PDB file of C-alpha atoms in Angstrom:
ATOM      1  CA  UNK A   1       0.000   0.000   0.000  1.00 44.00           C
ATOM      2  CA  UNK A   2       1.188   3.592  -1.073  1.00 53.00           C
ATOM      3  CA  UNK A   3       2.049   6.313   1.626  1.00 49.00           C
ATOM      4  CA  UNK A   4      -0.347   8.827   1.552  1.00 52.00           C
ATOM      5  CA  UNK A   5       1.680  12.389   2.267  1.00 64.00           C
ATOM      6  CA  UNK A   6      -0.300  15.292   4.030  1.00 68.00           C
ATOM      7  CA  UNK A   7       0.074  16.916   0.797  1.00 70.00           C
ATOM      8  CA  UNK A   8      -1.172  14.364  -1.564  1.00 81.00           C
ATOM      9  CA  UNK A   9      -4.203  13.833   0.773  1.00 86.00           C
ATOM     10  CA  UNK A  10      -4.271  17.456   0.445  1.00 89.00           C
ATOM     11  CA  UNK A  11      -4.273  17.329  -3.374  1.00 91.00           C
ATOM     12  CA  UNK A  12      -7.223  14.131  -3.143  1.00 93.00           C
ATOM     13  CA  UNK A  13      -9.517  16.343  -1.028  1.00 95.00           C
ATOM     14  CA  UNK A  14      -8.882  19.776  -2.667  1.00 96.00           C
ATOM     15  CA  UNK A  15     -10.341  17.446  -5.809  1.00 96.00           C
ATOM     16  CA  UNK A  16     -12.766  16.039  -4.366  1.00 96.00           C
ATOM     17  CA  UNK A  17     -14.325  18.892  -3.137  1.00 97.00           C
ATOM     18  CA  UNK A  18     -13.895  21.096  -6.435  1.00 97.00           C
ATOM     19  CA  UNK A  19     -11.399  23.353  -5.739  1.00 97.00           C
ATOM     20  CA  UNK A  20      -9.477  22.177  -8.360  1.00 97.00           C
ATOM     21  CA  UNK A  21     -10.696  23.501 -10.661  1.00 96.00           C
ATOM     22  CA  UNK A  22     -13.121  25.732  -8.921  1.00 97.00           C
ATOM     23  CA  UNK A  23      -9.950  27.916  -8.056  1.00 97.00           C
ATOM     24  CA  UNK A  24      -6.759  25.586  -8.498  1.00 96.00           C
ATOM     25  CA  UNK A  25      -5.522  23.912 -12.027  1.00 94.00           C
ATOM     26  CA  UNK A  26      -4.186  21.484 -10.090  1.00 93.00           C
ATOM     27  CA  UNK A  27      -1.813  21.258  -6.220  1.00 92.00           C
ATOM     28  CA  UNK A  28       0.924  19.338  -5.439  1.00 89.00           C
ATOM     29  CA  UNK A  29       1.681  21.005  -2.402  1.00 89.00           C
ATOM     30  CA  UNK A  30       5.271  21.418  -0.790  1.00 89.00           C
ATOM     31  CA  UNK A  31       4.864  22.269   2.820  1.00 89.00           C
ATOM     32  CA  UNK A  32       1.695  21.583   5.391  1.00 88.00           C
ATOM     33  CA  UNK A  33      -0.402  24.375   6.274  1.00 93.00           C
ATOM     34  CA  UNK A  34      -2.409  24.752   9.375  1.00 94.00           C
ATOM     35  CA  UNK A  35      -4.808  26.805  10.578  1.00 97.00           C
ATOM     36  CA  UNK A  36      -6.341  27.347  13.621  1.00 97.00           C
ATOM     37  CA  UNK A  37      -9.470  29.535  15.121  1.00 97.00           C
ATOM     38  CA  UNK A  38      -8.763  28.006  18.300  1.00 92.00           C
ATOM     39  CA  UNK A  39      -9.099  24.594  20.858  1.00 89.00           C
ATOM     40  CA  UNK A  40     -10.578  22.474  18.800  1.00 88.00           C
ATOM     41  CA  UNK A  41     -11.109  24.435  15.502  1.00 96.00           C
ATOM     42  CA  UNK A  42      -8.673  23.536  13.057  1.00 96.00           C
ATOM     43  CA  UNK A  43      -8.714  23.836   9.686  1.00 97.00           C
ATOM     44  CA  UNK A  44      -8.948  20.028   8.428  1.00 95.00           C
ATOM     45  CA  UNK A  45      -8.692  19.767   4.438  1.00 95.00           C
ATOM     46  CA  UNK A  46     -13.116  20.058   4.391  1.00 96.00           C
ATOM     47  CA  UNK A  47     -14.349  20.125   7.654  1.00 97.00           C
ATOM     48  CA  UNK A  48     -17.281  21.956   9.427  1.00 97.00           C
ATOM     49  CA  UNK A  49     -16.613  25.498  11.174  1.00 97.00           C
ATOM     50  CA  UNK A  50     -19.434  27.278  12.405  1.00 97.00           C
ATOM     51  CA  UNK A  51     -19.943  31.388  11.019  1.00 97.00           C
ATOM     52  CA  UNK A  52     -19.254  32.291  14.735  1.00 96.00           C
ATOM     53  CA  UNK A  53     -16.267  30.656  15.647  1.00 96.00           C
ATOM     54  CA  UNK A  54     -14.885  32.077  12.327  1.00 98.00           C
ATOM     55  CA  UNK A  55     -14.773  35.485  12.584  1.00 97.00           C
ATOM     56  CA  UNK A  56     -11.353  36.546  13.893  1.00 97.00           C
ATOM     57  CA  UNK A  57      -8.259  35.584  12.612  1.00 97.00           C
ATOM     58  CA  UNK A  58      -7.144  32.232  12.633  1.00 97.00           C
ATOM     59  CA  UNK A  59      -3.421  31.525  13.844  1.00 96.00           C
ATOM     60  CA  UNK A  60      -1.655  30.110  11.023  1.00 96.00           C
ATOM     61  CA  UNK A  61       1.566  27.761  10.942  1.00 94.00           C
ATOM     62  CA  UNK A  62       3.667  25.774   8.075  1.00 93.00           C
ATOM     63  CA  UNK A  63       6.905  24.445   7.720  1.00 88.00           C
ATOM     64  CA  UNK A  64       9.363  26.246   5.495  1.00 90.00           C
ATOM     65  CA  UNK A  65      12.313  25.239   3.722  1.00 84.00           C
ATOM     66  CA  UNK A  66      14.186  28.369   5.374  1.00 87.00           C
ATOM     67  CA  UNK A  67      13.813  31.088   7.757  1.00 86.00           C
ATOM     68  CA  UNK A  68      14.152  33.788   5.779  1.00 90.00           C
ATOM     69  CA  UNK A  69      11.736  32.932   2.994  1.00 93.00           C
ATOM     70  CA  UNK A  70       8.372  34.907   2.542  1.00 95.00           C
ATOM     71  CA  UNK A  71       5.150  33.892   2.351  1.00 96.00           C
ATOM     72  CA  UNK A  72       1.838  35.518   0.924  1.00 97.00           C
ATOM     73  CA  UNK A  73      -1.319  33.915   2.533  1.00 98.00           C
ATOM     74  CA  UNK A  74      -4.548  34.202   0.027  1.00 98.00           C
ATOM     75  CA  UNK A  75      -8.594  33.162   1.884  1.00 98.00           C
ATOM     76  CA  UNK A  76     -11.049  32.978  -0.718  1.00 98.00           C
ATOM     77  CA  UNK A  77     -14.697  31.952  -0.732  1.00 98.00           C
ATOM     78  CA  UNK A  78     -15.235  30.318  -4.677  1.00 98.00           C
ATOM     79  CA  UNK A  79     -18.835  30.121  -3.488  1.00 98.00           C
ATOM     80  CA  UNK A  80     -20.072  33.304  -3.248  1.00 96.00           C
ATOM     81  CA  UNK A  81     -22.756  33.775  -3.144  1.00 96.00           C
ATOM     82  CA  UNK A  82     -23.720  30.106  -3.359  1.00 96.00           C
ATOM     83  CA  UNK A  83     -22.238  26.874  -4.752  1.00 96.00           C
ATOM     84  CA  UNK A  84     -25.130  26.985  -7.137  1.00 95.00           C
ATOM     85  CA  UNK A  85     -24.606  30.832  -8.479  1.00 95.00           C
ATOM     86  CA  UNK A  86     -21.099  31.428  -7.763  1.00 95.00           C
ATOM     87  CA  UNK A  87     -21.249  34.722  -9.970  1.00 94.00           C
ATOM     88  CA  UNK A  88     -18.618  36.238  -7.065  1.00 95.00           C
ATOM     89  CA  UNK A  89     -16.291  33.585  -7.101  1.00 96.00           C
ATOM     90  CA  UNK A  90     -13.635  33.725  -5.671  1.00 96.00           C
ATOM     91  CA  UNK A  91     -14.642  36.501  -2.684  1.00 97.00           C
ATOM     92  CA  UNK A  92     -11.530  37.772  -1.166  1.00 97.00           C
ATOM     93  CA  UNK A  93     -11.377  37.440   2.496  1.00 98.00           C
ATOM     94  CA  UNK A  94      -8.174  38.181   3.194  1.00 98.00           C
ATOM     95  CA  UNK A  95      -4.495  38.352   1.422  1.00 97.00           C
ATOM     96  CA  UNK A  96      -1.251  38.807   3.493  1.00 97.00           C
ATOM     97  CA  UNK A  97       2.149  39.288   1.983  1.00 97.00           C
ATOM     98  CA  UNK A  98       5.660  39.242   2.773  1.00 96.00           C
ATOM     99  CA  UNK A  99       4.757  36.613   6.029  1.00 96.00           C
ATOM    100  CA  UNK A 100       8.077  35.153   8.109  1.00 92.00           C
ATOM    101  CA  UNK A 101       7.423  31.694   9.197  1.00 90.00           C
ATOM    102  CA  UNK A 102       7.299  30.915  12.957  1.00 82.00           C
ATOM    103  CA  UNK A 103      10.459  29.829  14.246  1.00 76.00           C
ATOM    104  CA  UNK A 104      10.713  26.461  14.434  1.00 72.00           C
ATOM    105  CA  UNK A 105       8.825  23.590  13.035  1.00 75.00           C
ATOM    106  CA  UNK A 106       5.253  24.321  12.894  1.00 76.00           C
ATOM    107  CA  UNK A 107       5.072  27.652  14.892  1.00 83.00           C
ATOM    108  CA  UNK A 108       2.720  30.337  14.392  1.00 87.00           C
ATOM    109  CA  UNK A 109       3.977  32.334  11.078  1.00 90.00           C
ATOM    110  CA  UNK A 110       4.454  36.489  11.629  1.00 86.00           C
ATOM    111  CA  UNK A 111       1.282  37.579   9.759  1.00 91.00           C
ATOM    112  CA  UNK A 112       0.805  40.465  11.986  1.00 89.00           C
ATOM    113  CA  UNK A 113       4.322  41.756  10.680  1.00 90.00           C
ATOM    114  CA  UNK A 114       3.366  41.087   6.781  1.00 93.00           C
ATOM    115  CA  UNK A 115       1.668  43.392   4.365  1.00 95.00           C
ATOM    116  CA  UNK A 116      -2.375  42.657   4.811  1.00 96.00           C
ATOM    117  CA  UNK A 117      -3.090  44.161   1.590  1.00 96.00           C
ATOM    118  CA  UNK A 118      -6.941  42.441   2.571  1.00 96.00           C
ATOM    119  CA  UNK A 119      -8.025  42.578   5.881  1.00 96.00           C
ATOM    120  CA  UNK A 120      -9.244  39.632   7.502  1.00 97.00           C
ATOM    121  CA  UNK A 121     -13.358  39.344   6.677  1.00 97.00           C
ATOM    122  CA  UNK A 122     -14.744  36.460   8.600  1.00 97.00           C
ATOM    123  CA  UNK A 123     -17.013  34.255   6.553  1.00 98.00           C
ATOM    124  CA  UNK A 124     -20.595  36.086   6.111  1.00 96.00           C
ATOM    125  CA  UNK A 125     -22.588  33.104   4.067  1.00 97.00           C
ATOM    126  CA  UNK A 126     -26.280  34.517   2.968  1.00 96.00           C
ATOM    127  CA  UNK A 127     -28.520  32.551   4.645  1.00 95.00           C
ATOM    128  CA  UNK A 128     -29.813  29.612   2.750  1.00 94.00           C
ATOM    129  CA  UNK A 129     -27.068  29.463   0.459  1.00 96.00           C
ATOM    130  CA  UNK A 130     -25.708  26.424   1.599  1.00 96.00           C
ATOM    131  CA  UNK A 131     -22.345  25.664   2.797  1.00 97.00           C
ATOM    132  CA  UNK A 132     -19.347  27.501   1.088  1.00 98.00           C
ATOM    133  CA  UNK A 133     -15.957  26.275   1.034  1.00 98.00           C
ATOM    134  CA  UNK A 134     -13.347  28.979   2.587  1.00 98.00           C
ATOM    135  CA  UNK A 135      -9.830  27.987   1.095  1.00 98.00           C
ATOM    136  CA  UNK A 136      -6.660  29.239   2.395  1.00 98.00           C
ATOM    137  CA  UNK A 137      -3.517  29.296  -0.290  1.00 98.00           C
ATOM    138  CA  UNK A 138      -0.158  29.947   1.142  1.00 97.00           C
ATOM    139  CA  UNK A 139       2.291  30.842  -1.938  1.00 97.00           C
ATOM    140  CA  UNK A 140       6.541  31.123  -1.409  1.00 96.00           C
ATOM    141  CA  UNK A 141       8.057  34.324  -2.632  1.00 96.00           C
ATOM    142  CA  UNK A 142      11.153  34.588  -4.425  1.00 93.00           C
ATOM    143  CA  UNK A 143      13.557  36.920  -5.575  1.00 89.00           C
ATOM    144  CA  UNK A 144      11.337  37.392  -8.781  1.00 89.00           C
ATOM    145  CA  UNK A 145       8.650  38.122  -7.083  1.00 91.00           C
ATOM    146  CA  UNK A 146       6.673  41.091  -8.392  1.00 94.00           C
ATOM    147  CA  UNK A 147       7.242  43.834  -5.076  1.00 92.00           C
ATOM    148  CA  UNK A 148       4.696  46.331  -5.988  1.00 92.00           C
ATOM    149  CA  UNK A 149       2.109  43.551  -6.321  1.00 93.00           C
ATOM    150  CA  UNK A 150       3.007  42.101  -3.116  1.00 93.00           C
ATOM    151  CA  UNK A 151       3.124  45.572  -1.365  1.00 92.00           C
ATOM    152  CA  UNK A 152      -0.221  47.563  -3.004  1.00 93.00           C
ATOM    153  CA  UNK A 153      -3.130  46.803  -1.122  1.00 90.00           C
ATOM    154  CA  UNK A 154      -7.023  45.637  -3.239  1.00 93.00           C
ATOM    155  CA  UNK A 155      -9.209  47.660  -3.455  1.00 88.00           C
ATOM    156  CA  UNK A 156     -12.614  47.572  -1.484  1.00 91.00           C
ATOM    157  CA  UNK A 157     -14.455  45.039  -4.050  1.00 92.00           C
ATOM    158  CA  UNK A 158     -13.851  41.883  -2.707  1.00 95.00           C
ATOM    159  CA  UNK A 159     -16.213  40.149  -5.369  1.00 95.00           C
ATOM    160  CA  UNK A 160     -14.366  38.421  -8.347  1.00 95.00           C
ATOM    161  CA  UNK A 161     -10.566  37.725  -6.791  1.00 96.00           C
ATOM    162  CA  UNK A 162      -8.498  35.242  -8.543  1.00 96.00           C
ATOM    163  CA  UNK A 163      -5.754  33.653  -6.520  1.00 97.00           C
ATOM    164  CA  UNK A 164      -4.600  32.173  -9.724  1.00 96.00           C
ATOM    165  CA  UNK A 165      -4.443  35.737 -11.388  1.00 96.00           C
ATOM    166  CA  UNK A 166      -2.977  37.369  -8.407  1.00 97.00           C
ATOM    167  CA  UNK A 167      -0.253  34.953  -8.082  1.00 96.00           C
ATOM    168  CA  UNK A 168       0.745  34.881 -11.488  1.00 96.00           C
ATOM    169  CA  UNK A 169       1.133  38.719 -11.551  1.00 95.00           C
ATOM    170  CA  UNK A 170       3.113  38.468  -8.096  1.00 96.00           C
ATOM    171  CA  UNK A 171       5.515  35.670  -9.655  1.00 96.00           C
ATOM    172  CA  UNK A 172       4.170  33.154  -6.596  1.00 97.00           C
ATOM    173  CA  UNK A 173       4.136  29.503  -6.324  1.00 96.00           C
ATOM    174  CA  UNK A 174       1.746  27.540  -4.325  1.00 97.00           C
ATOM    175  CA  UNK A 175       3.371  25.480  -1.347  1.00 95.00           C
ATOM    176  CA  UNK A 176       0.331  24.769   0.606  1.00 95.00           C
ATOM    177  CA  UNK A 177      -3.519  24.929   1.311  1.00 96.00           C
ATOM    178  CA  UNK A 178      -6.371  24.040   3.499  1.00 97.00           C
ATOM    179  CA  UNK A 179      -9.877  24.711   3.442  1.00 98.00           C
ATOM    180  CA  UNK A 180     -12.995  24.495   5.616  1.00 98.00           C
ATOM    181  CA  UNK A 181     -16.950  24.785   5.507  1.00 98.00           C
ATOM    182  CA  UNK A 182     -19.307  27.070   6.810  1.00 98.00           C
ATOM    183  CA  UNK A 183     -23.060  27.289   6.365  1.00 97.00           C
ATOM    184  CA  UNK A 184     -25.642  30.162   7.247  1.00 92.00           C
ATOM    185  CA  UNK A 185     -28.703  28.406   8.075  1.00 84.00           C
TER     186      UNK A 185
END
């Protein structure tokens, strides 16, 4: 029987739920990201958060290949505003560049000492709508990276992001990502 990696059961459950393609091409993920809202509210590749226990931001950790590498951290909603009509997709809820990792394996990253070029917007689901899938990206920065992209805040429409498009235009590539849902009853 095959070892299945973090990141390949990453890459089966980013699939199976649709974010590839939804708002991938495709992840094979380098590094494991989590993410945290608390005891007993991680982040777990698809599982159930509730709207309230989601609306500060989450404490976020991943192992890097070096301390001194950057990281831009991308949370999206591709179901605004419903799986069924996503005519918003991908609703930006919050982009953070230039991010230090923690130090040490697994240790809270810096965000608070990155660029938030997005604040953080705590999932808002329209009632009814059914459950949306809130996907966090975490890209590695390089020494090609596009600067003024990374350092220019969005504007105030948070409607219509693309991660892809953003990250192309930064020069980013995609080490990591998790994702959870959240429903508005």
């Amino acid at each position: 029987m095959p070892l299945l990696t973090n990141d390949k059961a990453a890459e089966i459950a980013l699939k199976q739920d649709g974010i590839v393609p939804d708002v991938l091409d495709s992840f094979h993920g380098s590094t494991m990201l989590v993410v945290s809202y608390g005891a007993n509210k991680d982040v777990s590749l698809g599982n159930t958060l509730s709207v309230s226990e989601t609306q500060h931001p989450p404490q976020v950790s991943f192992l890097s290949d070096s301390p001194s590498s950057k990281y831009t951290l991308i949370m999206c909603d591709p179901d605004a505003p419903s799986r069924k009509d996503p005519r918003m997709r991908e609703y930006r809820h919050w982009v953070v560049t230039n991010i230090s990792p923690g130090a040490g394996d697994l240790q809270p990253a810096n965000i608070s000492h990155g660029n938030t070029l997005s604040s953080y917007m705590g999932p808002a689901p329209p009632a009814g709508s059914g459950p949306h899938r809130y996907v966090f990206l975490l890209y590695k920065q390089s020494n090609h990276s596009n600067a003024s992209v990374l350092t220019t805040p969005l504007g105030s429409s948070h409607a219509g992001f693309k991660a892809k498009q953003f990250s192309a235009q930064a020069g980013l590539e995609l080490v990591g990502a998790n994702y959870f849902f959240a429903e508005n009853k």
